[in-house]
GROMACS .gro file of C-alpha atoms in nm:
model
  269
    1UNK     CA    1  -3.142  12.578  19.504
    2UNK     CA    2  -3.121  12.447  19.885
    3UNK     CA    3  -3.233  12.096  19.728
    4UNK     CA    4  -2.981  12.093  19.470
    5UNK     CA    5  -2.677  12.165  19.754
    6UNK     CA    6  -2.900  11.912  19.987
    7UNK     CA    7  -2.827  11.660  19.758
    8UNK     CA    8  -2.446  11.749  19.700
    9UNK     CA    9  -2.471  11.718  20.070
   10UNK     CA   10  -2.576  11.371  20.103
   11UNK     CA   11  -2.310  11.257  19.888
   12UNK     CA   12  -2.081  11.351  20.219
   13UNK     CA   13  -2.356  11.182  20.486
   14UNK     CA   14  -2.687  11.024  20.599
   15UNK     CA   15  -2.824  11.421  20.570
   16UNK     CA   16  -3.157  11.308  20.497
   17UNK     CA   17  -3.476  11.562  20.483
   18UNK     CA   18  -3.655  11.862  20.301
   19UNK     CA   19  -3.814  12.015  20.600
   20UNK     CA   20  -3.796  12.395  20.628
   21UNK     CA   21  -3.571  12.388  20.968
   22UNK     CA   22  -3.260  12.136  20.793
   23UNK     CA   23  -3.259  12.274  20.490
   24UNK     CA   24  -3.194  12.635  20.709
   25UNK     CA   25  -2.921  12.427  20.879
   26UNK     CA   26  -2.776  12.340  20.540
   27UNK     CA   27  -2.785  12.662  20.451
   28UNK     CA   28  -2.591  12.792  20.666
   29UNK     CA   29  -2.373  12.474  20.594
   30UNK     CA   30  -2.289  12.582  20.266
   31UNK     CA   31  -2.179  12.884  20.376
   32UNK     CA   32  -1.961  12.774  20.651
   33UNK     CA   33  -1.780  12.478  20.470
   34UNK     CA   34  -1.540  12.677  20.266
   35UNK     CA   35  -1.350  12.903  20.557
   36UNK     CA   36  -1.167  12.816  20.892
   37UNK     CA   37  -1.410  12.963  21.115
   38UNK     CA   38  -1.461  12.783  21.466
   39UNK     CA   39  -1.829  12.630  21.437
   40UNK     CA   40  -2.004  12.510  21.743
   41UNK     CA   41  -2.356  12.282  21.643
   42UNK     CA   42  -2.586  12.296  21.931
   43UNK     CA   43  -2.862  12.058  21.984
   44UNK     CA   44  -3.045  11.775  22.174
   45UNK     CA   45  -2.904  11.415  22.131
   46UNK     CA   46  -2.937  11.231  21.844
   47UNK     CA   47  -3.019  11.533  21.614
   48UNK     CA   48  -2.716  11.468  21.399
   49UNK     CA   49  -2.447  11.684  21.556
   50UNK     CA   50  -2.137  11.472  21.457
   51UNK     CA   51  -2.307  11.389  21.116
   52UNK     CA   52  -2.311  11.772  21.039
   53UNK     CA   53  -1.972  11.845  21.167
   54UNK     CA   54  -1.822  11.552  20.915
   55UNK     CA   55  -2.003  11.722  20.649
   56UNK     CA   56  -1.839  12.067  20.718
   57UNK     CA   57  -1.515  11.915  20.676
   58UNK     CA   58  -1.593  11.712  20.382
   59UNK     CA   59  -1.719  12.015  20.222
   60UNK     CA   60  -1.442  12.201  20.326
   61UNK     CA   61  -1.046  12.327  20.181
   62UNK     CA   62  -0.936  12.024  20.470
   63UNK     CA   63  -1.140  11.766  20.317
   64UNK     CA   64  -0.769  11.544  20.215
   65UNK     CA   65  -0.634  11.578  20.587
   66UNK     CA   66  -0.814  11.423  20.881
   67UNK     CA   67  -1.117  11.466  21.132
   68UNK     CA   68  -1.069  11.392  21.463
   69UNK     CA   69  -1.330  11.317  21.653
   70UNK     CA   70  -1.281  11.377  22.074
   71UNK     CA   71  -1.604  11.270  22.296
   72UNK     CA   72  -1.491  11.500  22.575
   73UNK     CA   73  -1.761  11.329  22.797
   74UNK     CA   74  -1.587  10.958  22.745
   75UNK     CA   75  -1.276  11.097  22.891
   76UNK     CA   76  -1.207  11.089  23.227
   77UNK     CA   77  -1.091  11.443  23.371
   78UNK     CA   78  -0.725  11.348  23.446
   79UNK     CA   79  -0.656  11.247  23.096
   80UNK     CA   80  -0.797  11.453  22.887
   81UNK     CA   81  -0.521  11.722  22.865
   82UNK     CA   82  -0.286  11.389  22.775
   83UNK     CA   83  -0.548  11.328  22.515
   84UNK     CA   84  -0.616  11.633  22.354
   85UNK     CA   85  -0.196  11.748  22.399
   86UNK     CA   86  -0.031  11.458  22.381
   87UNK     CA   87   0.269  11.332  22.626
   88UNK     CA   88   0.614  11.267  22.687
   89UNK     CA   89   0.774  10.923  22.792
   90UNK     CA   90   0.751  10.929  23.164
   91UNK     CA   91   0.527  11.189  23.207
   92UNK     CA   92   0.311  11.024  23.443
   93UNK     CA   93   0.255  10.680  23.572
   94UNK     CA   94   0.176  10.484  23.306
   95UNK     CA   95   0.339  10.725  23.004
   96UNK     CA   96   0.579  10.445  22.890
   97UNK     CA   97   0.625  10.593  22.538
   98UNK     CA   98   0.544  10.958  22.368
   99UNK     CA   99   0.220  11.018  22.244
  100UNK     CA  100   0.054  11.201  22.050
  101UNK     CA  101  -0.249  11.384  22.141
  102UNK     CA  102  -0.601  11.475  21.919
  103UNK     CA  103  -0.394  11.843  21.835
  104UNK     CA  104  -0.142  11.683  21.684
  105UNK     CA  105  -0.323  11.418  21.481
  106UNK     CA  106  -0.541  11.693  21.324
  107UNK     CA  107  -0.272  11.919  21.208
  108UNK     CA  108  -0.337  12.067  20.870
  109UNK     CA  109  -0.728  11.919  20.955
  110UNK     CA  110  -1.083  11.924  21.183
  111UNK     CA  111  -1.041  11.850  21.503
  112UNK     CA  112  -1.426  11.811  21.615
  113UNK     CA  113  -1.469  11.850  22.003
  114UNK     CA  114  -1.819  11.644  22.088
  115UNK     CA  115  -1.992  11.672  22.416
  116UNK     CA  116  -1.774  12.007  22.450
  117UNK     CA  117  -2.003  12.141  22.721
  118UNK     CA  118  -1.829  11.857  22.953
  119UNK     CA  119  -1.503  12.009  22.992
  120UNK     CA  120  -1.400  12.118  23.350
  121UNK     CA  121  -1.304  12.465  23.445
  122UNK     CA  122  -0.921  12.408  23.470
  123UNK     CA  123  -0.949  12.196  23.120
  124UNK     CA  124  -1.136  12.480  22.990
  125UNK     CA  125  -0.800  12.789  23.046
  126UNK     CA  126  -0.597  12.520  22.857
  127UNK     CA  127  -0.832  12.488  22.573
  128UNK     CA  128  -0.883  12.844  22.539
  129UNK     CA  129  -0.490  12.916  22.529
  130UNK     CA  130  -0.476  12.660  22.233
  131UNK     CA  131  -0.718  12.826  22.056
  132UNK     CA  132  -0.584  13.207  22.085
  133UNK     CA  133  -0.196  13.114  22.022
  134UNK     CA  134  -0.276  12.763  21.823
  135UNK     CA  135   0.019  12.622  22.029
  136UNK     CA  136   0.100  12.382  22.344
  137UNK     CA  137   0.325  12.158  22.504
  138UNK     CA  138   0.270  11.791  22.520
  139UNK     CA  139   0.222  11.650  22.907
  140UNK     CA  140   0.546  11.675  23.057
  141UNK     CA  141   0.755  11.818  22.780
  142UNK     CA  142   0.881  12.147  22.731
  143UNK     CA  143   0.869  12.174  22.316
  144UNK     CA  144   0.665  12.425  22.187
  145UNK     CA  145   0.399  12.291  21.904
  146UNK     CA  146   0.260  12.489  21.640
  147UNK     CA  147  -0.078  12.346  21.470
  148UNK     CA  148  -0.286  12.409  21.188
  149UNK     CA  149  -0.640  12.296  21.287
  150UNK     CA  150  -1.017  12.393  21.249
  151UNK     CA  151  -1.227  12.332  21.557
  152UNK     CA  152  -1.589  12.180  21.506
  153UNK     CA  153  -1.724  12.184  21.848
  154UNK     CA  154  -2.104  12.039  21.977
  155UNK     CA  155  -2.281  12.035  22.253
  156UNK     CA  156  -2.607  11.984  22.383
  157UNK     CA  157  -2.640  12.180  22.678
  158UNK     CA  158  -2.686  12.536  22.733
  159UNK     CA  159  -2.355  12.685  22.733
  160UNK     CA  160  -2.475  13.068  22.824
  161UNK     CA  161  -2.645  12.924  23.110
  162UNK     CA  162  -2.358  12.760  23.236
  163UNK     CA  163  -2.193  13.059  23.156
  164UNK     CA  164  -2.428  13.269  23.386
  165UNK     CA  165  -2.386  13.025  23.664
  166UNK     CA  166  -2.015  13.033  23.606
  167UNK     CA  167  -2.007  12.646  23.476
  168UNK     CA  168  -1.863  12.750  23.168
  169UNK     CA  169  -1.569  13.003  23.064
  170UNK     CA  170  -1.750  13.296  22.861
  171UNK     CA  171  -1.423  13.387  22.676
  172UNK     CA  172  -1.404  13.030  22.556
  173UNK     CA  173  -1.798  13.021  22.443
  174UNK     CA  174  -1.735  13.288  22.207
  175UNK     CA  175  -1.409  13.121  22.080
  176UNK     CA  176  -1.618  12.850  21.987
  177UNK     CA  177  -1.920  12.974  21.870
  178UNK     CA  178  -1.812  13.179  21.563
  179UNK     CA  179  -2.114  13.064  21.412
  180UNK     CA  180  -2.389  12.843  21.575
  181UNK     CA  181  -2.506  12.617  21.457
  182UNK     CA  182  -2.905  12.508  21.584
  183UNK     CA  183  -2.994  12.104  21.479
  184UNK     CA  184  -3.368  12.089  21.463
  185UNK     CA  185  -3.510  11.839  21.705
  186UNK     CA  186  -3.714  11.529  21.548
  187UNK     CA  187  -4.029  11.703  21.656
  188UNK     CA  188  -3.971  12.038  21.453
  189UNK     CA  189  -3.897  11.839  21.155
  190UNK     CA  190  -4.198  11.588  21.148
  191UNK     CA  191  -4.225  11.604  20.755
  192UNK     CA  192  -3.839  11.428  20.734
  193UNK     CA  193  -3.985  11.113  20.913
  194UNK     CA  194  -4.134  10.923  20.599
  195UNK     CA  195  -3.756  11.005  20.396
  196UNK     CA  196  -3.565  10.867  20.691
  197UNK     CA  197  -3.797  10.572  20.783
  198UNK     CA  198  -3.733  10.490  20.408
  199UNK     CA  199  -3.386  10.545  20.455
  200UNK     CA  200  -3.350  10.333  20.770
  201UNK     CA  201  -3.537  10.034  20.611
  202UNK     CA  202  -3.309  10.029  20.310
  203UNK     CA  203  -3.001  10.022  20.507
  204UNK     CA  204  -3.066   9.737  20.716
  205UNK     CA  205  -3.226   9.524  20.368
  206UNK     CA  206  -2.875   9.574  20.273
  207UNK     CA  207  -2.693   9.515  20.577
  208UNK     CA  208  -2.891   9.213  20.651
  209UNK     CA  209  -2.931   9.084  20.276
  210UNK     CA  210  -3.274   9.048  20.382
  211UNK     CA  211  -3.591   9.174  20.183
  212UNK     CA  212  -3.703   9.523  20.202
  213UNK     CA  213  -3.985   9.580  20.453
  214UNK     CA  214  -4.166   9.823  20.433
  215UNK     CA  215  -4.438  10.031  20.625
  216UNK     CA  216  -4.831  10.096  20.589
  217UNK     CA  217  -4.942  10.471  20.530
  218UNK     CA  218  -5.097  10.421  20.881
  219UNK     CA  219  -4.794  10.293  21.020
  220UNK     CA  220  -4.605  10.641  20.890
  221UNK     CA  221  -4.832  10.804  21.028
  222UNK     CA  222  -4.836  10.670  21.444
  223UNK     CA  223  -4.421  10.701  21.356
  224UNK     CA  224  -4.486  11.083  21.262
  225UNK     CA  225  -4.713  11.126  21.553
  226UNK     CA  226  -4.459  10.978  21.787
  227UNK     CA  227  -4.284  11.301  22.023
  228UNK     CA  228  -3.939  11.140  22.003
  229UNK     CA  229  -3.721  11.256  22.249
  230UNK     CA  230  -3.402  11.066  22.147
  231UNK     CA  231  -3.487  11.213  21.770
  232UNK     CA  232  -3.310  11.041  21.495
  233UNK     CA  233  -3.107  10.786  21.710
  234UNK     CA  234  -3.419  10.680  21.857
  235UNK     CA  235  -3.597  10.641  21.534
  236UNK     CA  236  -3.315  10.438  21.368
  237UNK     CA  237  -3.340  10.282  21.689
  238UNK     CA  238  -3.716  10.193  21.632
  239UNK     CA  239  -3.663  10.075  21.284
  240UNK     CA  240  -3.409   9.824  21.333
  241UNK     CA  241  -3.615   9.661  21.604
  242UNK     CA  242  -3.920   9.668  21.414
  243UNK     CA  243  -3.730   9.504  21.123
  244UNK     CA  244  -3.582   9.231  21.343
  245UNK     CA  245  -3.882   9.144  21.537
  246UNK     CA  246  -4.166   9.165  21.236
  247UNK     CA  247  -4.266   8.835  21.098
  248UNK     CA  248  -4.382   8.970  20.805
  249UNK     CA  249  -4.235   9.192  20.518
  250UNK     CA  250  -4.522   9.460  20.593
  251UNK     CA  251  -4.464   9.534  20.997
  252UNK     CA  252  -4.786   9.572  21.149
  253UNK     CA  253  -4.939   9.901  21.281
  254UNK     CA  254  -5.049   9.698  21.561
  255UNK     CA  255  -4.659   9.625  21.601
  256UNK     CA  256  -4.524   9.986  21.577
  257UNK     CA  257  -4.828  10.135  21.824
  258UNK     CA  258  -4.666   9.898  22.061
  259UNK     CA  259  -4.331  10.014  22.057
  260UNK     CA  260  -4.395  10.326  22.045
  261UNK     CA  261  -4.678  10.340  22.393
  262UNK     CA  262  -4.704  10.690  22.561
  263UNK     CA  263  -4.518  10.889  22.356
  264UNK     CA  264  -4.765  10.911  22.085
  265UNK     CA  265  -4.923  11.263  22.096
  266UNK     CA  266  -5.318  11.310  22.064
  267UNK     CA  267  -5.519  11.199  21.789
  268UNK     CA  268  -5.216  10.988  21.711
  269UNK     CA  269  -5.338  10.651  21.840
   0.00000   0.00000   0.00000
């Protein structure tokens, strides 16, 4: 059954695997997709965060109206209120017409908040009010507006931690996390690498309107051995260079051991 909705899946994003720990994830996908609940996906980088929170919406009864993506970490502090609210003409230095903010833009959508743990303390009180009373005012303008969103929030830090250190508003944590979502690292997952290896090196063939290269079974196998701490973007990472810099349409084990060095675990090598 989880394969069946794993490939209904797919048809909304690169959601590529059959290991034990995604198809969990997907589960609990599946079930999510359909309502309005706040969902916060936690994980390390390059798990597939924003991937999963596009599928969510795709899935979802907002699937016609828009996603907005905000990388809260990209933002500098003093505008991200102007960002995520909007502003009036004048509002600051700078403010030469209206805008719009993220809110706004997302109305009747998914607004998905990336890198949420970022957000400073005084950012945090305004987000939370948002979220309770689904209204604000745009920087410098007194006009109450209403909003229809669902938030899709990610993270890779350890908001409870933060929250015990008093980082990180606990009343806004739990506004977020309706339902958590855990992204498998690379590591937990080592059975997905062969699909996504296959995956990677079909992209680029297209991409590049080059031939399809492809890997040796002993290649796979230093690429599943690898511990991969920047998980899938790291990987794709791997693949493209690999593509690039192989003379040959089979890439050389003797290639991939060498981009790969120290972080192939024992017995790997």
């Amino acid at each position: 059954y989880l394969r069946e909705e794993l490939k209904e899946l797919q048809n909304f994003g690169d959601i590529i695997g059959q290991s034990k720990p995604l198809l969990r994830v997907l589960d609990d996908v599946h079930q999510v997709a359909p309502t309005d609940t706040s969902v916060l996906i936690l994980g390390e980088t390059g798990t597939g965060k924003e991937v999963v929170a596009r599928v969510i919406h795709a899935a979802s009864k907002r699937k016609d109206k828009q996603i907005i993506k905000v990388n809260c970490a990209a933002i500098p502090a003093n505008l991200i209120e102007s960002e995520l609210f909007g502003h009036e003409k004048g509002a600051f230095t700078g403010a030469i017409r209206r805008k719009k903010g993220r809110f706004e833009l997302a109305d009747g959508g998914t607004l998905f908040l990336d890198e949420v743990g970022e957000i400073s303390p005084a950012m945090q009180i305004k987000l939370l009010r948002v979220l309770q009373e689904k209204e604000f005012e745009r920087v410098g303008g007194e006009q109450t507006i209403s909003v229809d969103v669902r938030i899709i929030s990610a993270t890779n830090k350890n908001l409870k931690k933060m929250i015990s250190q008093q980082e990180y508003r606990e009343d806004l944590y739990y506004r977020l996390s309706v339902i958590p979502l855990k992204m498998p690292s690379l590591r937990e997952r080592r059975e997905d690498v062969p699909l996504l290896v296959e995956h990677f090196l079909n992209k680029l063939a297209v991409e590049r309107s080059a031939n399809r290269k492809r890997i040796s079974a002993e290649g796979i196998r230093l690429l599943t051995g690898y511990s991969w701490p920047g998980n899938i973007r790291e990987l794709e990472n791997v693949i493209e260079r690999l593509f690039v810099i192989s003379p040959e349409d089979e890439i050389a084990t003797e290639l991939i051991a060498r981009q790969l060095g120290s972080g192939l675990i024992a017995g790997s090598n």
